[in-house]
Amino acid sequence: MQVTSRKFKENSHKAMQDENLRAALGRVKQGFTTARSVAASELPEFEDLRDKARDIKDEVLENLDYYLEYFDEKVTASGGHVHWCSSAKDAREAILKICRDVDAKTVTKGKSMITEEIALNKFLASEGIEPIETDLGEYIIQLADEPPSHIIGPAVHKTKEQVTELFYEHHQQYGYTEREEDPEKLVGEARAVLRHKYVTADVGITGANFLVAETGSTVIVTNEGNGDLTQSLPKTHIVVASLEKVIPTLEDVSTVMRVLARSATGQEMSVYTTFSTGPKRDDDIDGPENFHVILLDGGRSEMIGTELQELLRCIRCGACMNHCPVYHAVGGHSYGWVYPGPIGAAINPQMVGLEEARHLPNASTFCGRCEEVCPVRIPLPKILRHWREEAFEKQIAPKPERWGLEFWGFFAKRPALYRLATRAAVKLLSLMAGKKGRLKSLPFGKGWTSVRDLPAPQGATFMEQWQKKQKREG
Amino acid sequence: MTGREKILGRIRAQKKRGALPADQQDLIAARIAKHEHNLIPKRGQIPLKEQMDLFQLKMEKLLATVERVKEAADIPKAVQSYLAHHNLPTRIKISPSERLTDLPWSDIPTLEIVTGVGAEEDEVGMSPAFAGIAETGTLMMASGAETPSTVNFLPENHIAVLNAKDLTGSYEQAWDALRLATKDSGIPRTVNFISGPSRTADIEQRLIMGAHGPKSLHVILVGDGT
């Protein structure tokens, strides 16, 4: 997809004026976070399971080459094919070739962030193959021609009224000529329209939450059942997955499953968890005849062995964004690429370049909630700090920002001078504020004072109070 | 260089090593072959009778319905009353499994029994579960010549038959049972874990049942496990 991360500031300003988005984000803040905390509290072993899930992913990443070869061998043994793709372009071409080989006209798609990453829909359409998203959220944003704004709720930013309009506009060709406003009927409409598409599609493309090395299985987790219809009805099933998705055994998948849905939606288990292994067996009476796994690297192998490796533990639950005050304020589209929220801020600089995504690591208050809720305990704030440091060192951050930091750094490294300077600054600000105790404008501080007054600091500095307290308790 | 060599090469370069030495490869292969259980929540480690209760409780919380019958012969009658109670059609698509085809359907002549794979027009589908998992109220369905997985997904309403003796406490126990049952053929093409009927919250996070899979799920739990 088109990268717009460079415009993070403009994007988020616009987002914050959008009333519909405000309402939608309010629901994210309420719904997902409460549900997660209830689900976590109802399973006494939850914290230990998070540790175990982290350890499983770490072990895979240490020996990723071996696990991938093991997985490949098992897929091949079950009659499937693995396509190793270094880049998005490689992946698109491999998928196109498979589609061409079966003379595909239409492709149904289950939810897959990797296909967003490789911009598959636009590509297939340009090659004369019609991609049909089947996850309701993905279907809605496909009709709206928008990217997803959340990794598990791609249309979370859309209101019911907007869905009504979209369906009214696009479903008339199927005989739905009334504006439908009842959400249940809207879902029914999408169900009816897509039903026939499942049956007639030539190829079904799904993502994968996990790849199981032991069996060569690919795993999808859904609530709607769309992924299952997508992977069982067409003659060819293509799984598009990135290489860090591999997990050693079915037992290990079971462990990670216990933290995935609880962290994502607060469900104990998603409705459908489906393991697909190879094409249909000789005596099976349904299932696909061809089974392909597109294994995408897309910049991930370069993260191995670096401080970014921990990001590859991510199981894409969305908990970090559900709990992020910045995401709650600006929504997913502001981040300007496939992955929003803290995980996006941490991984997009690697995927699209720090220069393009340099604002994202700054889109954090370092409150640490993302790390607190991450089921595989990714130290997201630490990684955001890493990017900030790199932006400073590589002079990617603009000069005023770097000078400001250098200026501050000069004092911060000299504690006595720092204390003197803060005391002086406090005095100066109080003087400037006068009797009112508030400042209407401030040099270098327009970002704050253009919309509100700055209360002048009062009394002693923190260090002064601290020293006093130490003496008292002495 | 193939894509595979490139990717493996990059990973190894990052790790500053070549392919793993043979002894380390053997260690990992042995770890995989062991199928060792990790931490299993206590809630699933309970006797069968309690598993039955927990399974039912969890399923009902997921908005599925559960009905217990004494023996397989009671199933057709239970199906008939379920369909009548919910105003559902009497034509049923059943999996071509002896567990279903051998049932005394002729006792209930009003039911129309059709055997085969799931189809667009099916309103009621019925299939046998390989196992049930009490921990979260989850069915394990295994595909095969007699158990096409489309019957679990295409019909608007799904009836699953689960033998109480196939109930387990945890996913791991269900995997153990599946490995044992398929040790010659290997893992089936499709294994579905099903926890309740299909749903979506993609429109303003409102829960709506029946997104793409079945709108209702009815589990018939057979016997008491003895």
XYZ file of C-alpha atoms in Angstrom:
700
model
C 0.000 0.000 0.000
C 0.923 3.643 -0.439
C 3.095 4.798 2.454
C 1.949 8.063 4.055
C 3.823 7.800 7.353
C 5.811 10.928 6.489
C 2.584 12.883 6.955
C 1.866 11.490 10.401
C 1.401 14.936 11.944
C -1.000 16.174 9.257
C -2.825 12.831 9.201
C -3.331 12.781 12.947
C -4.500 16.412 13.049
C -7.144 15.527 10.500
C -8.068 12.361 12.370
C -8.606 14.251 15.591
C -11.191 16.501 13.903
C -13.151 13.518 12.578
C -16.267 13.023 14.702
C -17.026 9.565 13.305
C -13.539 8.415 14.094
C -13.740 9.822 17.627
C -16.840 7.721 18.289
C -15.264 4.608 16.755
C -12.062 4.956 18.738
C -14.058 5.410 21.913
C -15.521 1.965 21.329
C -12.057 0.456 20.852
C -10.894 2.003 24.088
C -13.861 0.629 26.006
C -14.732 -2.678 24.394
C -11.422 -4.371 23.704
C -9.601 -3.302 26.865
C -12.337 -4.353 29.273
C -12.818 -7.683 27.516
C -9.104 -8.433 27.623
C -8.758 -7.676 31.279
C -11.729 -9.888 32.168
C -10.417 -12.784 30.050
C -6.946 -12.476 31.554
C -8.252 -12.405 35.106
C -10.358 -15.510 34.529
C -7.349 -17.662 33.676
C -4.975 -17.964 36.645
C -2.191 -19.294 34.413
C -2.409 -16.361 31.986
C 0.839 -14.626 32.982
C 2.791 -17.890 32.939
C 1.332 -18.701 29.531
C 2.568 -15.331 28.260
C 6.073 -16.224 29.429
C 5.840 -19.577 27.712
C 4.520 -18.031 24.491
C 7.434 -15.585 24.515
C 9.923 -18.426 25.082
C 8.480 -20.505 22.239
C 8.778 -17.604 19.803
C 12.297 -16.800 21.016
C 13.395 -20.371 20.492
C 12.043 -20.349 16.941
C 13.787 -17.078 16.125
C 17.114 -18.405 17.402
C 16.872 -21.338 14.990
C 14.605 -19.853 12.350
C 16.506 -21.293 9.379
C 16.135 -24.815 10.714
C 12.443 -24.469 11.554
C 11.673 -23.046 8.118
C 13.417 -25.919 6.379
C 11.580 -28.374 8.612
C 8.254 -26.718 7.772
C 9.035 -26.745 4.041
C 9.877 -30.437 4.157
C 6.576 -31.269 5.861
C 4.476 -29.162 3.473
C 6.154 -30.877 0.531
C 5.629 -34.309 2.077
C 1.898 -33.590 2.406
C 1.675 -32.643 -1.268
C 1.899 -28.861 -1.006
C 4.434 -26.322 -2.262
C 6.384 -23.645 -0.405
C 7.443 -20.533 -2.334
C 10.283 -18.665 -0.630
C 9.888 -14.983 -1.446
C 12.425 -12.358 -0.402
C 10.377 -9.345 -1.421
C 6.788 -8.225 -1.917
C 7.436 -8.326 -5.654
C 8.597 -11.954 -5.513
C 5.472 -12.843 -3.530
C 3.105 -11.093 -5.945
C 4.699 -12.820 -8.910
C 4.570 -16.253 -7.281
C 0.867 -15.752 -6.499
C 0.145 -14.530 -10.020
C 1.864 -17.546 -11.536
C -0.232 -19.944 -9.449
C -3.401 -18.067 -10.437
C -2.423 -18.117 -14.120
C -1.670 -21.848 -13.971
C -5.280 -22.560 -12.978
C -6.608 -19.824 -15.256
C -8.139 -17.976 -12.302
C -10.673 -15.196 -12.860
C -11.800 -14.609 -9.285
C -10.023 -15.040 -5.987
C -11.725 -15.064 -2.601
C -9.596 -13.822 0.259
C -9.577 -14.405 3.974
C -8.110 -11.733 6.196
C -4.375 -11.334 5.739
C -2.161 -8.442 6.783
C 0.671 -9.782 4.639
C -1.440 -9.373 1.507
C -1.928 -5.740 2.586
C 1.814 -5.498 3.000
C 2.432 -6.719 -0.555
C -0.527 -4.705 -1.940
C -1.916 -7.846 -3.507
C -5.443 -6.696 -4.356
C -4.398 -3.812 -6.588
C -1.856 -6.047 -8.282
C -4.302 -8.881 -8.988
C -6.887 -6.433 -10.281
C -4.308 -4.896 -12.622
C -3.657 -8.395 -13.959
C -7.353 -8.952 -14.660
C -8.035 -11.172 -11.645
C -10.816 -10.052 -9.320
C -9.920 -10.250 -5.610
C -12.897 -10.525 -3.235
C -12.333 -9.848 0.444
C -14.595 -12.042 2.580
C -13.885 -10.957 6.155
C -16.712 -8.477 6.772
C -14.359 -5.701 7.902
C -12.020 -6.235 4.964
C -15.011 -6.401 2.605
C -16.273 -3.038 3.906
C -12.931 -1.315 3.399
C -12.475 -2.955 0.013
C -15.772 -1.367 -1.055
C -14.593 1.935 0.425
C -11.176 1.536 -1.238
C -9.384 2.207 2.020
C -6.583 0.472 3.902
C -7.337 -1.261 7.228
C -7.076 0.914 10.329
C -6.668 -1.888 12.873
C -5.047 -5.282 12.486
C -7.962 -7.302 13.816
C -10.796 -4.849 13.147
C -9.876 -3.405 9.765
C -13.086 -1.339 9.483
C -13.166 -0.280 13.110
C -13.147 3.370 11.941
C -16.348 3.005 9.912
C -19.758 3.893 11.309
C -22.907 1.916 10.643
C -24.207 4.791 8.509
C -21.126 4.630 6.326
C -21.597 0.878 5.886
C -25.243 1.504 4.958
C -24.160 3.894 2.210
C -21.405 1.597 0.923
C -23.717 -1.401 0.693
C -26.462 0.719 -0.893
C -23.997 1.874 -3.528
C -22.422 -1.511 -4.270
C -25.225 -4.038 -3.672
C -27.837 -2.662 -6.067
C -26.397 -4.931 -8.747
C -27.441 -7.882 -6.561
C -30.994 -6.621 -6.147
C -30.610 -4.794 -2.824
C -32.157 -1.471 -3.755
C -33.099 -0.209 -0.288
C -30.838 1.573 2.187
C -30.471 -1.002 4.945
C -29.820 0.438 8.408
C -30.134 -2.514 10.741
C -26.616 -3.920 11.390
C -27.951 -7.464 11.528
C -29.522 -7.074 8.096
C -26.351 -5.468 6.767
C -24.382 -8.525 7.856
C -27.050 -10.717 6.247
C -26.697 -8.802 2.994
C -22.925 -9.277 2.902
C -23.400 -12.940 3.753
C -25.814 -13.450 0.886
C -23.700 -11.546 -1.644
C -20.501 -13.386 -0.723
C -22.033 -16.856 -0.420
C -22.065 -17.472 -4.117
C -18.597 -15.987 -4.573
C -17.094 -18.597 -2.255
C -18.510 -21.398 -4.324
C -17.505 -20.006 -7.690
C -14.026 -18.618 -6.913
C -11.085 -20.279 -8.654
C -8.562 -19.622 -5.916
C -8.868 -19.005 -2.180
C -6.165 -16.947 -0.488
C -5.814 -16.874 3.273
C -3.193 -15.574 5.655
C -1.820 -17.624 8.517
C -1.641 -16.951 12.217
C 0.799 -19.822 12.592
C 2.819 -22.240 10.494
C 3.379 -25.536 12.289
C 6.831 -27.025 11.625
C 5.926 -30.447 12.994
C 3.115 -31.089 10.521
C 3.558 -28.496 7.766
C 0.127 -27.107 8.683
C -0.969 -23.505 8.295
C -3.375 -22.109 10.871
C -6.031 -19.401 10.594
C -8.045 -17.942 13.442
C -11.380 -16.270 12.650
C -14.777 -15.578 14.150
C -16.789 -15.365 10.964
C -15.926 -18.629 9.226
C -15.029 -16.760 6.048
C -11.490 -18.090 6.076
C -12.791 -21.638 6.221
C -15.068 -21.224 3.245
C -12.214 -19.492 1.419
C -9.797 -22.324 2.034
C -12.114 -25.299 1.483
C -14.230 -24.456 -1.581
C -11.938 -23.265 -4.411
C -9.698 -25.784 -6.167
C -6.551 -23.971 -5.132
C -5.659 -22.721 -1.665
C -2.817 -20.207 -1.360
C -1.567 -19.293 2.093
C 0.372 -16.045 2.351
C 2.501 -15.850 5.490
C 5.634 -14.152 6.726
C 8.474 -16.347 7.880
C 8.357 -15.546 11.609
C 4.954 -17.263 11.882
C 6.488 -20.714 12.263
C 5.867 -22.548 15.569
C 7.468 -25.912 16.446
C 4.576 -28.197 17.416
C 0.800 -28.447 17.766
C 1.331 -28.267 21.525
C 3.212 -24.997 21.143
C 0.414 -23.604 18.968
C -2.049 -24.617 21.703
C -0.068 -22.575 24.221
C 0.063 -19.487 22.016
C -3.648 -19.870 21.149
C -4.450 -19.497 24.851
C -3.009 -15.981 24.894
C -3.970 -14.855 21.371
C -7.757 -14.432 21.491
C -7.752 -13.349 25.129
C -5.329 -10.543 24.269
C -7.097 -9.608 21.042
C -10.846 -9.534 21.664
C -11.045 -10.914 25.175
C -12.531 -14.160 23.896
C -11.188 -17.343 25.480
C -10.943 -18.808 22.033
C -11.897 -17.427 18.637
C -14.831 -19.255 17.064
C -12.829 -20.989 14.335
C -9.214 -22.119 14.503
C -8.395 -24.122 11.420
C -5.361 -26.245 10.584
C -4.790 -26.877 6.876
C -2.236 -29.443 5.789
C -1.504 -29.978 2.113
C -4.179 -30.441 -0.563
C -7.165 -32.797 -0.076
C -6.264 -36.449 0.396
C -6.996 -38.968 -2.349
C -10.217 -40.223 -0.803
C -11.411 -36.846 0.573
C -14.645 -35.641 -1.009
C -14.019 -31.936 -0.535
C -11.105 -29.592 -0.022
C -8.647 -27.932 -2.433
C -6.641 -29.884 -4.975
C -3.656 -27.564 -4.811
C -1.981 -26.132 -1.740
C 0.651 -23.399 -1.860
C 2.401 -21.489 0.901
C 3.913 -18.116 0.018
C 6.629 -17.559 2.596
C 7.479 -13.853 2.670
C 10.648 -12.419 4.148
C 9.980 -8.739 3.369
C 12.830 -7.348 5.471
C 12.327 -9.660 8.429
C 15.478 -11.770 8.115
C 17.525 -8.598 8.555
C 15.958 -8.137 11.992
C 17.303 -11.477 13.211
C 20.240 -11.066 15.571
C 19.550 -7.332 16.072
C 17.695 -5.449 18.796
C 14.649 -5.591 16.535
C 14.459 -9.395 16.647
C 11.982 -9.298 19.534
C 9.448 -7.619 17.229
C 9.258 -10.876 15.304
C 7.565 -12.493 18.298
C 4.440 -10.465 17.446
C 1.317 -12.618 16.971
C -0.767 -9.696 15.624
C -3.391 -9.615 18.361
C -3.785 -5.832 18.354
C -3.647 -5.500 22.166
C -0.920 -2.841 21.964
C -3.064 -0.518 19.845
C -6.210 -1.273 21.849
C -4.416 0.016 24.927
C -2.465 2.898 23.341
C -3.511 6.473 24.234
C -1.939 7.738 21.000
C -3.832 5.187 18.862
C -7.017 6.094 20.759
C -6.449 9.717 19.756
C -5.322 9.438 16.139
C -6.648 6.066 14.881
C -4.933 3.622 12.564
C -4.746 5.497 9.252
C -2.550 8.234 10.708
C 0.334 5.797 10.975
C 0.426 5.704 7.200
C 1.271 2.070 6.598
C -0.110 -1.438 7.123
C 0.662 -1.740 10.835
C -0.755 0.930 13.161
C -0.351 1.518 16.885
C 2.759 0.747 18.908
C 3.670 -2.336 16.875
C 3.406 -0.248 13.706
C 5.484 2.541 15.212
C 8.131 -0.035 16.072
C 8.127 -2.127 12.894
C 7.230 0.317 10.098
C 10.584 2.169 10.279
C 12.240 -1.165 9.450
C 9.765 -1.989 6.689
C 9.452 1.365 4.922
C 12.606 3.107 6.159
C 13.222 5.357 9.145
C 13.320 8.473 7.001
C 9.752 7.849 5.820
C 8.460 6.686 9.215
C 10.508 8.917 11.495
C 7.468 10.444 13.230
C 6.096 7.092 14.318
C 8.573 6.303 17.131
C 7.735 9.731 18.549
C 4.015 8.921 18.570
C 4.268 7.517 22.061
C 3.928 8.801 25.594
C 6.097 5.927 26.847
C 3.313 5.024 29.247
C 4.273 1.377 28.759
C 0.767 -0.074 28.511
C 1.592 -1.747 25.189
C 4.395 -3.734 26.766
C 2.208 -4.487 29.772
C -0.472 -6.165 27.650
C 1.647 -7.693 24.871
C 1.015 -11.464 25.065
C 4.591 -12.211 23.977
C 6.094 -9.392 26.046
C 7.685 -7.341 23.257
C 9.533 -4.397 24.852
C 7.876 -1.873 22.541
C 8.972 1.294 24.384
C 12.580 0.093 24.287
C 12.375 -0.393 20.526
C 10.748 3.006 20.018
C 13.660 4.515 21.974
C 16.058 2.652 19.712
C 14.488 4.319 16.672
C 14.565 7.751 18.305
C 18.256 7.336 19.007
C 18.900 6.201 15.483
C 16.959 9.126 14.021
C 19.138 11.431 16.121
C 22.425 9.751 15.272
C 21.749 9.436 11.566
C 20.577 13.056 11.509
C 17.172 12.013 10.188
C 15.375 14.131 12.757
C 15.207 17.786 11.576
C 17.848 20.217 12.869
C 15.738 22.192 15.377
C 14.707 18.919 17.017
C 18.303 17.688 17.231
C 19.599 21.044 18.451
C 16.925 21.107 21.103
C 17.981 17.667 22.276
C 21.659 18.615 22.203
C 20.920 21.753 24.157
C 19.017 19.774 26.767
C 21.691 17.041 26.737
C 24.404 19.594 27.490
C 22.700 20.519 30.756
C 21.482 17.016 31.575
C 25.057 15.769 31.605
C 26.074 18.474 34.098
C 23.798 18.042 37.123
C 24.937 21.134 39.040
C 24.456 23.336 36.005
C 21.130 21.626 35.236
C 19.798 22.397 38.706
C 20.958 25.990 38.472
C 19.358 26.376 35.057
C 16.025 24.858 36.091
C 15.900 27.104 39.173
C 16.552 30.113 36.967
C 13.963 28.979 34.411
C 11.329 28.485 37.087
C 11.973 31.963 38.442
C 11.892 33.489 35.003
C 8.622 31.779 34.073
C 6.956 32.844 37.331
C 8.072 36.423 36.717
C 6.775 36.356 33.172
C 3.456 34.904 34.323
C 2.912 37.686 36.859
C -0.013 37.535 39.266
C -2.190 35.359 37.072
C 0.298 32.538 37.277
C -0.335 31.631 33.617
C 1.484 32.323 30.379
C -0.462 33.240 27.263
C 2.473 32.751 24.929
C 5.954 31.393 25.158
C 8.946 31.577 22.793
C 9.581 28.084 21.287
C 6.366 26.893 22.937
C 3.685 27.878 20.452
C 2.615 24.281 20.014
C 1.350 24.419 23.571
C 0.243 28.036 24.004
C -1.599 28.420 20.710
C -4.517 26.411 22.140
C -4.125 26.873 25.923
C -2.272 28.792 28.599
C 0.803 27.371 30.264
C 0.525 27.346 34.050
C 3.768 28.763 35.457
C 5.771 26.457 37.708
C 5.288 27.186 41.368
C 7.425 26.678 44.449
C 10.651 24.719 44.608
C 12.026 22.468 41.843
C 11.751 18.710 42.134
C 15.436 18.391 43.067
C 15.080 20.989 45.799
C 12.074 19.208 47.262
C 13.842 15.871 47.002
C 16.927 17.093 48.816
C 14.792 18.625 51.540
C 12.925 15.369 51.984
C 16.167 13.374 52.150
C 17.499 15.679 54.865
C 14.273 15.481 56.838
C 14.258 11.711 56.742
C 18.061 11.695 57.041
C 20.457 -18.516 -6.172
C 16.944 -19.675 -5.274
C 14.664 -17.670 -3.008
C 15.132 -20.322 -0.389
C 18.922 -20.067 -0.430
C 18.751 -16.284 -0.275
C 16.461 -16.221 2.752
C 18.321 -18.946 4.638
C 21.610 -17.242 3.755
C 20.427 -13.922 5.176
C 19.211 -15.502 8.405
C 22.520 -17.333 8.852
C 24.559 -14.229 8.044
C 22.602 -12.304 10.680
C 23.273 -15.084 13.152
C 26.938 -15.128 12.070
C 26.896 -18.874 11.539
C 26.254 -21.463 8.855
C 23.526 -24.108 8.990
C 23.028 -25.490 12.479
C 25.509 -28.257 13.333
C 24.086 -31.793 13.096
C 23.924 -32.344 16.854
C 21.854 -29.181 17.352
C 19.577 -30.140 14.489
C 19.023 -33.515 16.151
C 18.155 -31.810 19.421
C 15.460 -29.699 17.790
C 14.122 -32.629 15.760
C 13.859 -34.631 18.986
C 12.100 -31.721 20.698
C 9.534 -31.598 17.899
C 9.031 -35.378 17.886
C 8.382 -35.438 21.617
C 5.090 -33.491 21.407
C 5.705 -32.358 24.933
C 2.788 -30.644 26.677
C 3.537 -27.151 27.885
C 1.660 -25.552 30.730
C -1.961 -26.767 30.703
C -4.468 -24.713 32.707
C -5.810 -26.480 35.783
C -9.399 -25.872 34.763
C -9.161 -28.607 32.131
C -7.563 -31.179 34.394
C -10.790 -32.593 35.799
C -12.719 -35.902 35.663
C -14.967 -36.623 32.677
C -18.222 -35.815 34.419
C -16.961 -32.352 35.274
C -15.573 -31.974 31.763
C -19.077 -32.568 30.419
C -20.474 -29.821 32.623
C -17.650 -27.392 31.832
C -17.947 -28.089 28.090
C -21.669 -27.387 28.182
C -21.265 -24.247 30.283
C -18.594 -22.829 27.955
C -20.509 -23.722 24.781
C -23.658 -22.061 26.084
C -21.684 -18.955 26.964
C -20.570 -18.924 23.318
C -24.265 -18.908 22.349
C -24.295 -22.510 21.155
C -26.836 -25.012 22.511
C -26.025 -28.393 24.004
C -28.360 -31.333 24.412
C -27.446 -34.568 26.156
C -28.846 -37.894 24.991
C -28.350 -41.325 26.528
C -27.321 -43.155 23.396
C -26.799 -42.703 19.671
C -30.205 -44.216 18.883
C -31.808 -41.179 20.554
C -30.221 -38.736 18.108
C -32.832 -38.660 15.288
C -35.616 -37.837 17.718
C -33.499 -35.145 19.369
C -32.731 -33.660 15.953
C -36.380 -33.630 14.978
C -37.458 -31.797 18.124
C -34.572 -29.331 17.814
C -35.530 -28.497 14.230
C -39.210 -28.203 15.089
C -38.499 -26.019 18.108
C -36.424 -23.606 16.006
C -38.689 -23.649 12.973
C -35.966 -25.092 10.797
C -36.443 -27.105 7.596
C -36.520 -30.886 7.892
C -33.982 -31.533 5.141
C -30.579 -32.304 6.645
C -27.226 -32.655 4.930
C -25.256 -35.239 6.910
C -21.644 -36.322 6.605
C -21.301 -39.760 4.978
C -20.029 -41.206 8.251
C -21.399 -44.421 9.735
C -21.727 -42.572 12.998
C -24.563 -40.661 11.330
C -25.755 -42.803 8.417
C -26.346 -45.827 10.675
C -28.647 -43.940 13.026
C -32.326 -45.025 13.063
C -33.498 -42.185 10.804
C -36.373 -44.319 9.515
C -38.023 -43.882 12.930
C -38.592 -40.244 11.984
C -39.992 -40.300 8.435
C -40.575 -36.531 8.393
C -36.836 -35.890 8.188
C -35.209 -35.835 4.778
C -31.641 -37.114 5.103
C -29.158 -36.238 2.365
C -25.581 -37.460 2.483
C -22.582 -35.611 1.044
C -20.473 -32.459 1.125
C -21.779 -29.075 2.235
C -23.609 -27.096 -0.473
C -24.817 -23.537 -0.889
C -28.473 -24.481 -0.530
C -28.118 -26.539 2.669
C -29.968 -25.037 5.600
C -29.087 -27.700 8.126
C -25.821 -29.634 8.237
C -24.862 -32.374 10.628
C -21.427 -33.839 11.274
C -19.629 -35.968 13.867
C -16.976 -34.328 16.053
C -13.648 -36.044 16.492
C -13.283 -34.677 20.018
C -14.533 -32.025 22.384
C -12.386 -29.793 24.575
C -13.866 -28.776 27.902
C -11.368 -26.002 28.663
C -13.031 -23.508 26.332
C -16.098 -25.366 25.001
C -14.474 -26.301 21.716
C -15.182 -29.004 19.134
C -12.378 -30.651 17.182
C -13.523 -31.680 13.692
C -11.203 -33.780 11.555
C -11.714 -33.942 7.783
C -11.681 -37.247 5.918
C -13.492 -39.292 3.290
C -16.458 -39.594 5.673
C -16.173 -36.190 7.254
C -15.988 -33.412 4.630
C -15.258 -30.124 6.393
C -17.664 -28.097 4.230
C -20.610 -29.611 6.166
C -19.334 -27.689 9.190
C -19.386 -24.338 7.403
C -21.768 -23.956 4.449
C -25.135 -24.854 6.020
C -26.919 -22.056 7.867
C -27.344 -24.238 10.926
C -24.873 -26.797 12.201
C -25.594 -29.792 14.386
C -22.513 -31.569 15.744
C -22.571 -34.988 17.372
C -20.033 -35.494 20.125
C -19.570 -38.729 22.047
C -18.969 -38.010 25.716
C -16.127 -40.510 25.668
C -14.350 -38.295 23.114
C -14.370 -35.323 25.457
C -10.987 -34.117 26.711
C -9.913 -31.425 29.138
C -7.392 -29.594 26.954
C -6.321 -29.026 23.326
C -3.191 -31.076 24.003
C -5.185 -34.161 24.970
C -7.268 -33.786 21.831
C -4.061 -33.640 19.734
C -2.803 -36.781 21.442
C -6.036 -38.553 20.549
C -5.893 -37.335 16.941
C -2.283 -38.438 16.496
C -3.191 -41.864 17.796
C -6.219 -42.193 15.519
C -4.346 -41.015 12.401
C -0.921 -42.498 13.022
C -0.862 -44.265 9.658
C -2.459 -41.558 7.515
C -0.991 -38.481 9.203
C -2.814 -35.325 10.220
C -6.070 -34.840 8.244
C -6.213 -32.157 5.538
C -8.363 -29.912 7.684
C -8.734 -29.822 11.443
C -11.305 -27.316 12.708
C -11.558 -26.108 16.261
C -15.078 -24.727 16.590
C -16.151 -22.679 19.605
C -19.735 -21.564 19.047
C -21.613 -20.282 15.988
C -20.165 -17.774 13.504
C -20.183 -14.125 14.529
C -18.795 -10.727 13.660
C -18.300 -7.420 15.420
C -17.039 -5.579 12.367
C -19.881 -3.054 12.315
C -19.373 -0.682 15.249
C -18.262 -3.594 17.418
C -21.808 -4.895 17.784
C -21.973 -8.655 18.116
C -23.964 -10.157 15.258
C -24.390 -13.890 14.809
C -24.013 -15.757 11.539
C -21.423 -13.790 9.580
C -20.360 -16.433 7.060
C -20.381 -19.730 8.893
C -23.450 -21.269 10.579
C -25.821 -18.922 12.409
C -26.496 -21.567 15.013
C -24.535 -24.438 16.502
C -26.260 -27.274 18.328
C -24.139 -29.951 19.996
C -25.649 -33.332 20.780
C -23.576 -34.875 23.547
C -24.021 -38.641 23.518
C -23.747 -40.929 26.535
C -21.981 -40.411 29.826
C -18.575 -41.608 28.715
C -18.842 -45.146 30.039
